[in-house]
């Protein structure tokens, strides 16, 4: 592989993208950045991490609150900045982008969510992945993770979370999150499974590394 391997994993709600990113980092033996991005942003902004969790990404505590809200009735589904925010959404995204860029200066890593694919565009060794799956599959998967909630609550939560993430990234960074052409690879996790998704990414990273080595050798021969 190339000297530096940077993989970004963007994903639809509850399709297994977070697990894929974590497993991939384990296999590659490189750092994985997920909640660490929020932690770093909180430090830059001098805010409590608990205040920022769920503002941009779908954390477990966020899921529990969202599902609990649906059990009491359907909340507003449109994206809107939180009322009287301590930190503006644009500030939060900017801080997280800075954390992501700083991490890359330290070497290889797998970055899950947070618009990292767009933030790191043009970086040497970058490979971008978008994980998706049909809505029905994702609703069932979320229901298994939180069996205490009804199927209709899980379905509503998946729909709202997808819309909220889409609108957040569009609003703060102009990112069309679900545009498949923006990624090197898109994976349907229902069709291939999360474990096989990891293997596919590893195979492509290895193949790309071999291609890079061949190009370097050819260039040396032409000098």
PDB file of C-alpha atoms in Angstrom:
ATOM      1  CA  UNK A   1       0.000   0.000   0.000  1.00  0.00           C
ATOM      2  CA  UNK A   2       0.979   3.638  -0.238  1.00  0.00           C
ATOM      3  CA  UNK A   3       2.984   5.143   2.623  1.00  0.00           C
ATOM      4  CA  UNK A   4      -0.147   6.757   4.019  1.00  0.00           C
ATOM      5  CA  UNK A   5      -3.619   5.236   4.000  1.00  0.00           C
ATOM      6  CA  UNK A   6      -6.582   7.488   4.718  1.00  0.00           C
ATOM      7  CA  UNK A   7     -10.064   6.007   4.496  1.00  0.00           C
ATOM      8  CA  UNK A   8     -13.286   7.917   5.057  1.00  0.00           C
ATOM      9  CA  UNK A   9     -16.554   6.095   5.739  1.00  0.00           C
ATOM     10  CA  UNK A  10     -19.754   8.038   5.177  1.00  0.00           C
ATOM     11  CA  UNK A  11     -22.941   6.073   5.690  1.00  0.00           C
ATOM     12  CA  UNK A  12     -26.683   6.046   5.748  1.00  0.00           C
ATOM     13  CA  UNK A  13     -28.326   5.585   9.110  1.00  0.00           C
ATOM     14  CA  UNK A  14     -28.074   2.092  10.667  1.00  0.00           C
ATOM     15  CA  UNK A  15     -26.449   0.386   7.668  1.00  0.00           C
ATOM     16  CA  UNK A  16     -23.372  -0.797   9.587  1.00  0.00           C
ATOM     17  CA  UNK A  17     -20.927   1.832   8.364  1.00  0.00           C
ATOM     18  CA  UNK A  18     -19.619   2.579  11.835  1.00  0.00           C
ATOM     19  CA  UNK A  19     -18.799  -1.086  12.459  1.00  0.00           C
ATOM     20  CA  UNK A  20     -17.144  -1.343   9.038  1.00  0.00           C
ATOM     21  CA  UNK A  21     -14.922   1.644   9.788  1.00  0.00           C
ATOM     22  CA  UNK A  22     -13.915   0.319  13.189  1.00  0.00           C
ATOM     23  CA  UNK A  23     -13.209  -3.171  11.869  1.00  0.00           C
ATOM     24  CA  UNK A  24     -11.240  -1.793   8.930  1.00  0.00           C
ATOM     25  CA  UNK A  25      -9.023   0.244  11.252  1.00  0.00           C
ATOM     26  CA  UNK A  26      -8.374  -2.877  13.348  1.00  0.00           C
ATOM     27  CA  UNK A  27      -7.376  -4.881  10.275  1.00  0.00           C
ATOM     28  CA  UNK A  28      -5.122  -2.120   8.970  1.00  0.00           C
ATOM     29  CA  UNK A  29      -3.756  -1.441  12.454  1.00  0.00           C
ATOM     30  CA  UNK A  30      -4.258   2.286  12.075  1.00  0.00           C
ATOM     31  CA  UNK A  31      -6.209   4.791  14.223  1.00  0.00           C
ATOM     32  CA  UNK A  32      -9.976   5.099  13.902  1.00  0.00           C
ATOM     33  CA  UNK A  33     -11.544   8.535  14.339  1.00  0.00           C
ATOM     34  CA  UNK A  34     -15.218   8.821  15.189  1.00  0.00           C
ATOM     35  CA  UNK A  35     -16.212  10.180  18.567  1.00  0.00           C
ATOM     36  CA  UNK A  36     -12.600  11.346  18.877  1.00  0.00           C
ATOM     37  CA  UNK A  37     -13.463  14.026  16.315  1.00  0.00           C
ATOM     38  CA  UNK A  38     -16.175  15.411  18.589  1.00  0.00           C
ATOM     39  CA  UNK A  39     -13.833  15.233  21.577  1.00  0.00           C
ATOM     40  CA  UNK A  40     -11.202  17.246  19.708  1.00  0.00           C
ATOM     41  CA  UNK A  41     -13.766  19.773  18.503  1.00  0.00           C
ATOM     42  CA  UNK A  42     -15.041  20.235  22.057  1.00  0.00           C
ATOM     43  CA  UNK A  43     -11.510  21.012  23.187  1.00  0.00           C
ATOM     44  CA  UNK A  44     -10.966  23.534  20.396  1.00  0.00           C
ATOM     45  CA  UNK A  45     -14.294  25.214  21.129  1.00  0.00           C
ATOM     46  CA  UNK A  46     -13.879  24.930  24.913  1.00  0.00           C
ATOM     47  CA  UNK A  47     -17.241  23.243  25.218  1.00  0.00           C
ATOM     48  CA  UNK A  48     -18.509  20.199  27.066  1.00  0.00           C
ATOM     49  CA  UNK A  49     -18.372  17.172  24.787  1.00  0.00           C
ATOM     50  CA  UNK A  50     -21.843  16.097  25.939  1.00  0.00           C
ATOM     51  CA  UNK A  51     -23.293  19.325  24.522  1.00  0.00           C
ATOM     52  CA  UNK A  52     -21.910  18.606  21.047  1.00  0.00           C
ATOM     53  CA  UNK A  53     -22.780  14.903  20.824  1.00  0.00           C
ATOM     54  CA  UNK A  54     -25.686  14.296  18.465  1.00  0.00           C
ATOM     55  CA  UNK A  55     -25.448  17.738  16.861  1.00  0.00           C
ATOM     56  CA  UNK A  56     -23.856  16.360  13.690  1.00  0.00           C
ATOM     57  CA  UNK A  57     -23.740  12.594  14.056  1.00  0.00           C
ATOM     58  CA  UNK A  58     -26.011   9.805  15.239  1.00  0.00           C
ATOM     59  CA  UNK A  59     -24.566   8.767  18.614  1.00  0.00           C
ATOM     60  CA  UNK A  60     -26.104   6.076  20.786  1.00  0.00           C
ATOM     61  CA  UNK A  61     -27.391   8.649  23.288  1.00  0.00           C
ATOM     62  CA  UNK A  62     -28.900  10.594  20.388  1.00  0.00           C
ATOM     63  CA  UNK A  63     -30.648   7.460  19.120  1.00  0.00           C
ATOM     64  CA  UNK A  64     -32.135   6.755  22.513  1.00  0.00           C
ATOM     65  CA  UNK A  65     -33.477  10.288  22.839  1.00  0.00           C
ATOM     66  CA  UNK A  66     -34.821  10.305  19.292  1.00  0.00           C
ATOM     67  CA  UNK A  67     -36.555   6.954  19.615  1.00  0.00           C
ATOM     68  CA  UNK A  68     -37.948   7.986  22.976  1.00  0.00           C
ATOM     69  CA  UNK A  69     -39.356  11.131  21.398  1.00  0.00           C
ATOM     70  CA  UNK A  70     -41.120   9.100  18.718  1.00  0.00           C
ATOM     71  CA  UNK A  71     -42.712   6.900  21.355  1.00  0.00           C
ATOM     72  CA  UNK A  72     -44.379  10.043  22.718  1.00  0.00           C
ATOM     73  CA  UNK A  73     -45.400  11.386  19.299  1.00  0.00           C
ATOM     74  CA  UNK A  74     -43.835  12.430  16.005  1.00  0.00           C
ATOM     75  CA  UNK A  75     -41.376  15.337  16.380  1.00  0.00           C
ATOM     76  CA  UNK A  76     -40.456  17.876  13.733  1.00  0.00           C
ATOM     77  CA  UNK A  77     -38.569  16.151  10.929  1.00  0.00           C
ATOM     78  CA  UNK A  78     -36.946  19.126   9.220  1.00  0.00           C
ATOM     79  CA  UNK A  79     -33.362  20.064   9.992  1.00  0.00           C
ATOM     80  CA  UNK A  80     -33.018  23.203  12.070  1.00  0.00           C
ATOM     81  CA  UNK A  81     -30.143  24.524  14.163  1.00  0.00           C
ATOM     82  CA  UNK A  82     -30.656  23.976  17.867  1.00  0.00           C
ATOM     83  CA  UNK A  83     -32.378  26.890  19.647  1.00  0.00           C
ATOM     84  CA  UNK A  84     -29.982  29.447  21.128  1.00  0.00           C
ATOM     85  CA  UNK A  85     -26.919  27.305  20.400  1.00  0.00           C
ATOM     86  CA  UNK A  86     -23.802  27.800  22.473  1.00  0.00           C
ATOM     87  CA  UNK A  87     -21.846  26.913  19.329  1.00  0.00           C
ATOM     88  CA  UNK A  88     -23.154  27.662  15.841  1.00  0.00           C
ATOM     89  CA  UNK A  89     -23.350  24.677  13.496  1.00  0.00           C
ATOM     90  CA  UNK A  90     -20.802  26.246  11.149  1.00  0.00           C
ATOM     91  CA  UNK A  91     -18.381  26.651  14.058  1.00  0.00           C
ATOM     92  CA  UNK A  92     -18.838  23.027  15.042  1.00  0.00           C
ATOM     93  CA  UNK A  93     -18.209  21.767  11.515  1.00  0.00           C
ATOM     94  CA  UNK A  94     -15.157  24.014  11.160  1.00  0.00           C
ATOM     95  CA  UNK A  95     -13.714  22.736  14.439  1.00  0.00           C
ATOM     96  CA  UNK A  96     -14.297  19.123  13.475  1.00  0.00           C
ATOM     97  CA  UNK A  97     -12.698  19.737  10.077  1.00  0.00           C
ATOM     98  CA  UNK A  98      -9.641  21.134  11.839  1.00  0.00           C
ATOM     99  CA  UNK A  99      -9.450  18.054  14.075  1.00  0.00           C
ATOM    100  CA  UNK A 100      -9.662  15.807  11.007  1.00  0.00           C
ATOM    101  CA  UNK A 101      -6.909  17.718   9.200  1.00  0.00           C
ATOM    102  CA  UNK A 102      -4.665  17.627  12.263  1.00  0.00           C
ATOM    103  CA  UNK A 103      -5.151  13.861  12.557  1.00  0.00           C
ATOM    104  CA  UNK A 104      -4.080  13.368   8.942  1.00  0.00           C
ATOM    105  CA  UNK A 105      -0.798  15.173   9.589  1.00  0.00           C
ATOM    106  CA  UNK A 106       0.023  12.412  12.076  1.00  0.00           C
ATOM    107  CA  UNK A 107      -0.377   9.683   9.458  1.00  0.00           C
ATOM    108  CA  UNK A 108      -2.854   7.026   8.380  1.00  0.00           C
ATOM    109  CA  UNK A 109      -6.370   6.707   9.766  1.00  0.00           C
ATOM    110  CA  UNK A 110      -9.980   5.700   9.206  1.00  0.00           C
ATOM    111  CA  UNK A 111     -12.476   8.551   9.586  1.00  0.00           C
ATOM    112  CA  UNK A 112     -16.142   7.754  10.176  1.00  0.00           C
ATOM    113  CA  UNK A 113     -18.651  10.435   9.208  1.00  0.00           C
ATOM    114  CA  UNK A 114     -18.383  14.156   9.955  1.00  0.00           C
ATOM    115  CA  UNK A 115     -18.068  15.004   6.252  1.00  0.00           C
ATOM    116  CA  UNK A 116     -14.467  13.795   6.277  1.00  0.00           C
ATOM    117  CA  UNK A 117     -14.571  12.759   2.618  1.00  0.00           C
ATOM    118  CA  UNK A 118     -15.127  16.371   1.597  1.00  0.00           C
ATOM    119  CA  UNK A 119     -12.807  17.827   4.232  1.00  0.00           C
ATOM    120  CA  UNK A 120      -9.891  15.655   3.087  1.00  0.00           C
ATOM    121  CA  UNK A 121     -10.480  15.916  -0.652  1.00  0.00           C
ATOM    122  CA  UNK A 122      -7.150  15.948  -2.494  1.00  0.00           C
ATOM    123  CA  UNK A 123      -5.146  14.381   0.351  1.00  0.00           C
ATOM    124  CA  UNK A 124      -2.473  11.876  -0.667  1.00  0.00           C
ATOM    125  CA  UNK A 125      -3.555   8.293  -0.013  1.00  0.00           C
ATOM    126  CA  UNK A 126      -7.252   9.139   0.390  1.00  0.00           C
ATOM    127  CA  UNK A 127      -9.896   6.476  -0.316  1.00  0.00           C
ATOM    128  CA  UNK A 128     -13.534   7.458   0.193  1.00  0.00           C
ATOM    129  CA  UNK A 129     -16.388   5.027   0.875  1.00  0.00           C
ATOM    130  CA  UNK A 130     -20.150   5.478   1.130  1.00  0.00           C
ATOM    131  CA  UNK A 131     -22.156   2.702   2.799  1.00  0.00           C
ATOM    132  CA  UNK A 132     -25.862   2.372   2.155  1.00  0.00           C
ATOM    133  CA  UNK A 133     -28.682  -0.163   2.354  1.00  0.00           C
ATOM    134  CA  UNK A 134     -32.436  -0.259   1.714  1.00  0.00           C
ATOM    135  CA  UNK A 135     -34.600   1.472   4.282  1.00  0.00           C
ATOM    136  CA  UNK A 136     -36.307  -1.764   5.397  1.00  0.00           C
ATOM    137  CA  UNK A 137     -32.970  -3.387   6.181  1.00  0.00           C
ATOM    138  CA  UNK A 138     -31.811  -0.382   8.188  1.00  0.00           C
ATOM    139  CA  UNK A 139     -35.067  -0.158  10.138  1.00  0.00           C
ATOM    140  CA  UNK A 140     -34.785  -3.823  11.127  1.00  0.00           C
ATOM    141  CA  UNK A 141     -31.145  -3.375  12.109  1.00  0.00           C
ATOM    142  CA  UNK A 142     -31.947  -0.393  14.306  1.00  0.00           C
ATOM    143  CA  UNK A 143     -34.808  -2.336  15.859  1.00  0.00           C
ATOM    144  CA  UNK A 144     -32.392  -5.113  16.824  1.00  0.00           C
ATOM    145  CA  UNK A 145     -30.060  -2.571  18.419  1.00  0.00           C
ATOM    146  CA  UNK A 146     -32.937  -1.006  20.382  1.00  0.00           C
ATOM    147  CA  UNK A 147     -35.538  -3.783  20.840  1.00  0.00           C
ATOM    148  CA  UNK A 148     -37.420  -1.807  23.480  1.00  0.00           C
ATOM    149  CA  UNK A 149     -38.882   0.446  20.773  1.00  0.00           C
ATOM    150  CA  UNK A 150     -41.584  -0.394  18.240  1.00  0.00           C
ATOM    151  CA  UNK A 151     -40.919  -0.923  14.532  1.00  0.00           C
ATOM    152  CA  UNK A 152     -42.725   2.273  13.519  1.00  0.00           C
ATOM    153  CA  UNK A 153     -40.587   4.277  15.942  1.00  0.00           C
ATOM    154  CA  UNK A 154     -37.408   2.801  14.479  1.00  0.00           C
ATOM    155  CA  UNK A 155     -38.639   3.569  10.945  1.00  0.00           C
ATOM    156  CA  UNK A 156     -39.440   7.174  11.811  1.00  0.00           C
ATOM    157  CA  UNK A 157     -36.080   7.592  13.531  1.00  0.00           C
ATOM    158  CA  UNK A 158     -34.188   6.267  10.487  1.00  0.00           C
ATOM    159  CA  UNK A 159     -36.042   8.675   8.192  1.00  0.00           C
ATOM    160  CA  UNK A 160     -35.485  11.675  10.432  1.00  0.00           C
ATOM    161  CA  UNK A 161     -31.825  10.928  11.025  1.00  0.00           C
ATOM    162  CA  UNK A 162     -31.168  10.581   7.276  1.00  0.00           C
ATOM    163  CA  UNK A 163     -32.856  13.910   6.590  1.00  0.00           C
ATOM    164  CA  UNK A 164     -31.163  15.669   9.466  1.00  0.00           C
ATOM    165  CA  UNK A 165     -27.697  14.516   8.423  1.00  0.00           C
ATOM    166  CA  UNK A 166     -28.334  15.475   4.797  1.00  0.00           C
ATOM    167  CA  UNK A 167     -29.569  18.945   5.695  1.00  0.00           C
ATOM    168  CA  UNK A 168     -26.868  19.572   8.278  1.00  0.00           C
ATOM    169  CA  UNK A 169     -24.005  18.906   5.858  1.00  0.00           C
ATOM    170  CA  UNK A 170     -25.743  20.815   3.074  1.00  0.00           C
ATOM    171  CA  UNK A 171     -26.389  23.782   5.356  1.00  0.00           C
ATOM    172  CA  UNK A 172     -22.952  24.112   6.950  1.00  0.00           C
ATOM    173  CA  UNK A 173     -20.651  22.928   4.161  1.00  0.00           C
ATOM    174  CA  UNK A 174     -22.627  22.630   0.916  1.00  0.00           C
ATOM    175  CA  UNK A 175     -21.959  18.879   0.858  1.00  0.00           C
ATOM    176  CA  UNK A 176     -24.308  16.633  -1.138  1.00  0.00           C
ATOM    177  CA  UNK A 177     -23.816  13.760   1.261  1.00  0.00           C
ATOM    178  CA  UNK A 178     -25.629  11.101  -0.782  1.00  0.00           C
ATOM    179  CA  UNK A 179     -24.030  11.859  -4.160  1.00  0.00           C
ATOM    180  CA  UNK A 180     -22.440   8.530  -5.142  1.00  0.00           C
ATOM    181  CA  UNK A 181     -20.119  10.232  -7.635  1.00  0.00           C
ATOM    182  CA  UNK A 182     -18.351  11.956  -4.745  1.00  0.00           C
ATOM    183  CA  UNK A 183     -16.875   8.656  -3.481  1.00  0.00           C
ATOM    184  CA  UNK A 184     -14.340   6.127  -4.720  1.00  0.00           C
ATOM    185  CA  UNK A 185     -16.570   3.244  -3.647  1.00  0.00           C
ATOM    186  CA  UNK A 186     -20.220   2.749  -2.667  1.00  0.00           C
ATOM    187  CA  UNK A 187     -21.353  -0.417  -0.889  1.00  0.00           C
ATOM    188  CA  UNK A 188     -24.797  -1.909  -0.317  1.00  0.00           C
ATOM    189  CA  UNK A 189     -24.316  -3.512   3.090  1.00  0.00           C
ATOM    190  CA  UNK A 190     -27.494  -5.581   2.850  1.00  0.00           C
ATOM    191  CA  UNK A 191     -26.277  -7.259  -0.337  1.00  0.00           C
ATOM    192  CA  UNK A 192     -22.684  -8.004   0.680  1.00  0.00           C
ATOM    193  CA  UNK A 193     -22.769  -7.868   4.496  1.00  0.00           C
ATOM    194  CA  UNK A 194     -20.612  -5.776   6.771  1.00  0.00           C
ATOM    195  CA  UNK A 195     -17.774  -8.301   7.082  1.00  0.00           C
ATOM    196  CA  UNK A 196     -17.516  -8.730   3.323  1.00  0.00           C
ATOM    197  CA  UNK A 197     -17.595  -4.939   2.959  1.00  0.00           C
ATOM    198  CA  UNK A 198     -14.435  -4.760   5.051  1.00  0.00           C
ATOM    199  CA  UNK A 199     -12.783  -7.373   2.820  1.00  0.00           C
ATOM    200  CA  UNK A 200     -13.747  -5.480  -0.343  1.00  0.00           C
ATOM    201  CA  UNK A 201     -12.234  -2.255   0.947  1.00  0.00           C
ATOM    202  CA  UNK A 202      -9.057  -4.022   2.047  1.00  0.00           C
ATOM    203  CA  UNK A 203      -8.709  -5.678  -1.363  1.00  0.00           C
ATOM    204  CA  UNK A 204      -9.087  -2.387  -3.204  1.00  0.00           C
ATOM    205  CA  UNK A 205      -6.634  -0.627  -0.894  1.00  0.00           C
ATOM    206  CA  UNK A 206      -4.091  -3.371  -1.505  1.00  0.00           C
ATOM    207  CA  UNK A 207      -4.622  -3.242  -5.280  1.00  0.00           C
ATOM    208  CA  UNK A 208      -4.283   0.515  -5.282  1.00  0.00           C
ATOM    209  CA  UNK A 209      -1.063   0.255  -3.282  1.00  0.00           C
ATOM    210  CA  UNK A 210       0.402  -2.194  -5.786  1.00  0.00           C
ATOM    211  CA  UNK A 211      -0.547   0.128  -8.668  1.00  0.00           C
ATOM    212  CA  UNK A 212       1.142   3.032  -6.900  1.00  0.00           C
ATOM    213  CA  UNK A 213       4.324   0.985  -6.421  1.00  0.00           C
ATOM    214  CA  UNK A 214       4.359   0.063 -10.130  1.00  0.00           C
ATOM    215  CA  UNK A 215       3.979   3.717 -11.124  1.00  0.00           C
ATOM    216  CA  UNK A 216       6.816   4.744  -8.809  1.00  0.00           C
ATOM    217  CA  UNK A 217       9.037   2.006 -10.260  1.00  0.00           C
ATOM    218  CA  UNK A 218       8.190   3.103 -13.823  1.00  0.00           C
ATOM    219  CA  UNK A 219       8.969   6.722 -13.008  1.00  0.00           C
ATOM    220  CA  UNK A 220      12.310   5.753 -11.498  1.00  0.00           C
ATOM    221  CA  UNK A 221      13.136   3.783 -14.644  1.00  0.00           C
ATOM    222  CA  UNK A 222      12.398   6.796 -16.832  1.00  0.00           C
ATOM    223  CA  UNK A 223      14.702   9.098 -14.862  1.00  0.00           C
TER     224      UNK A 223
END
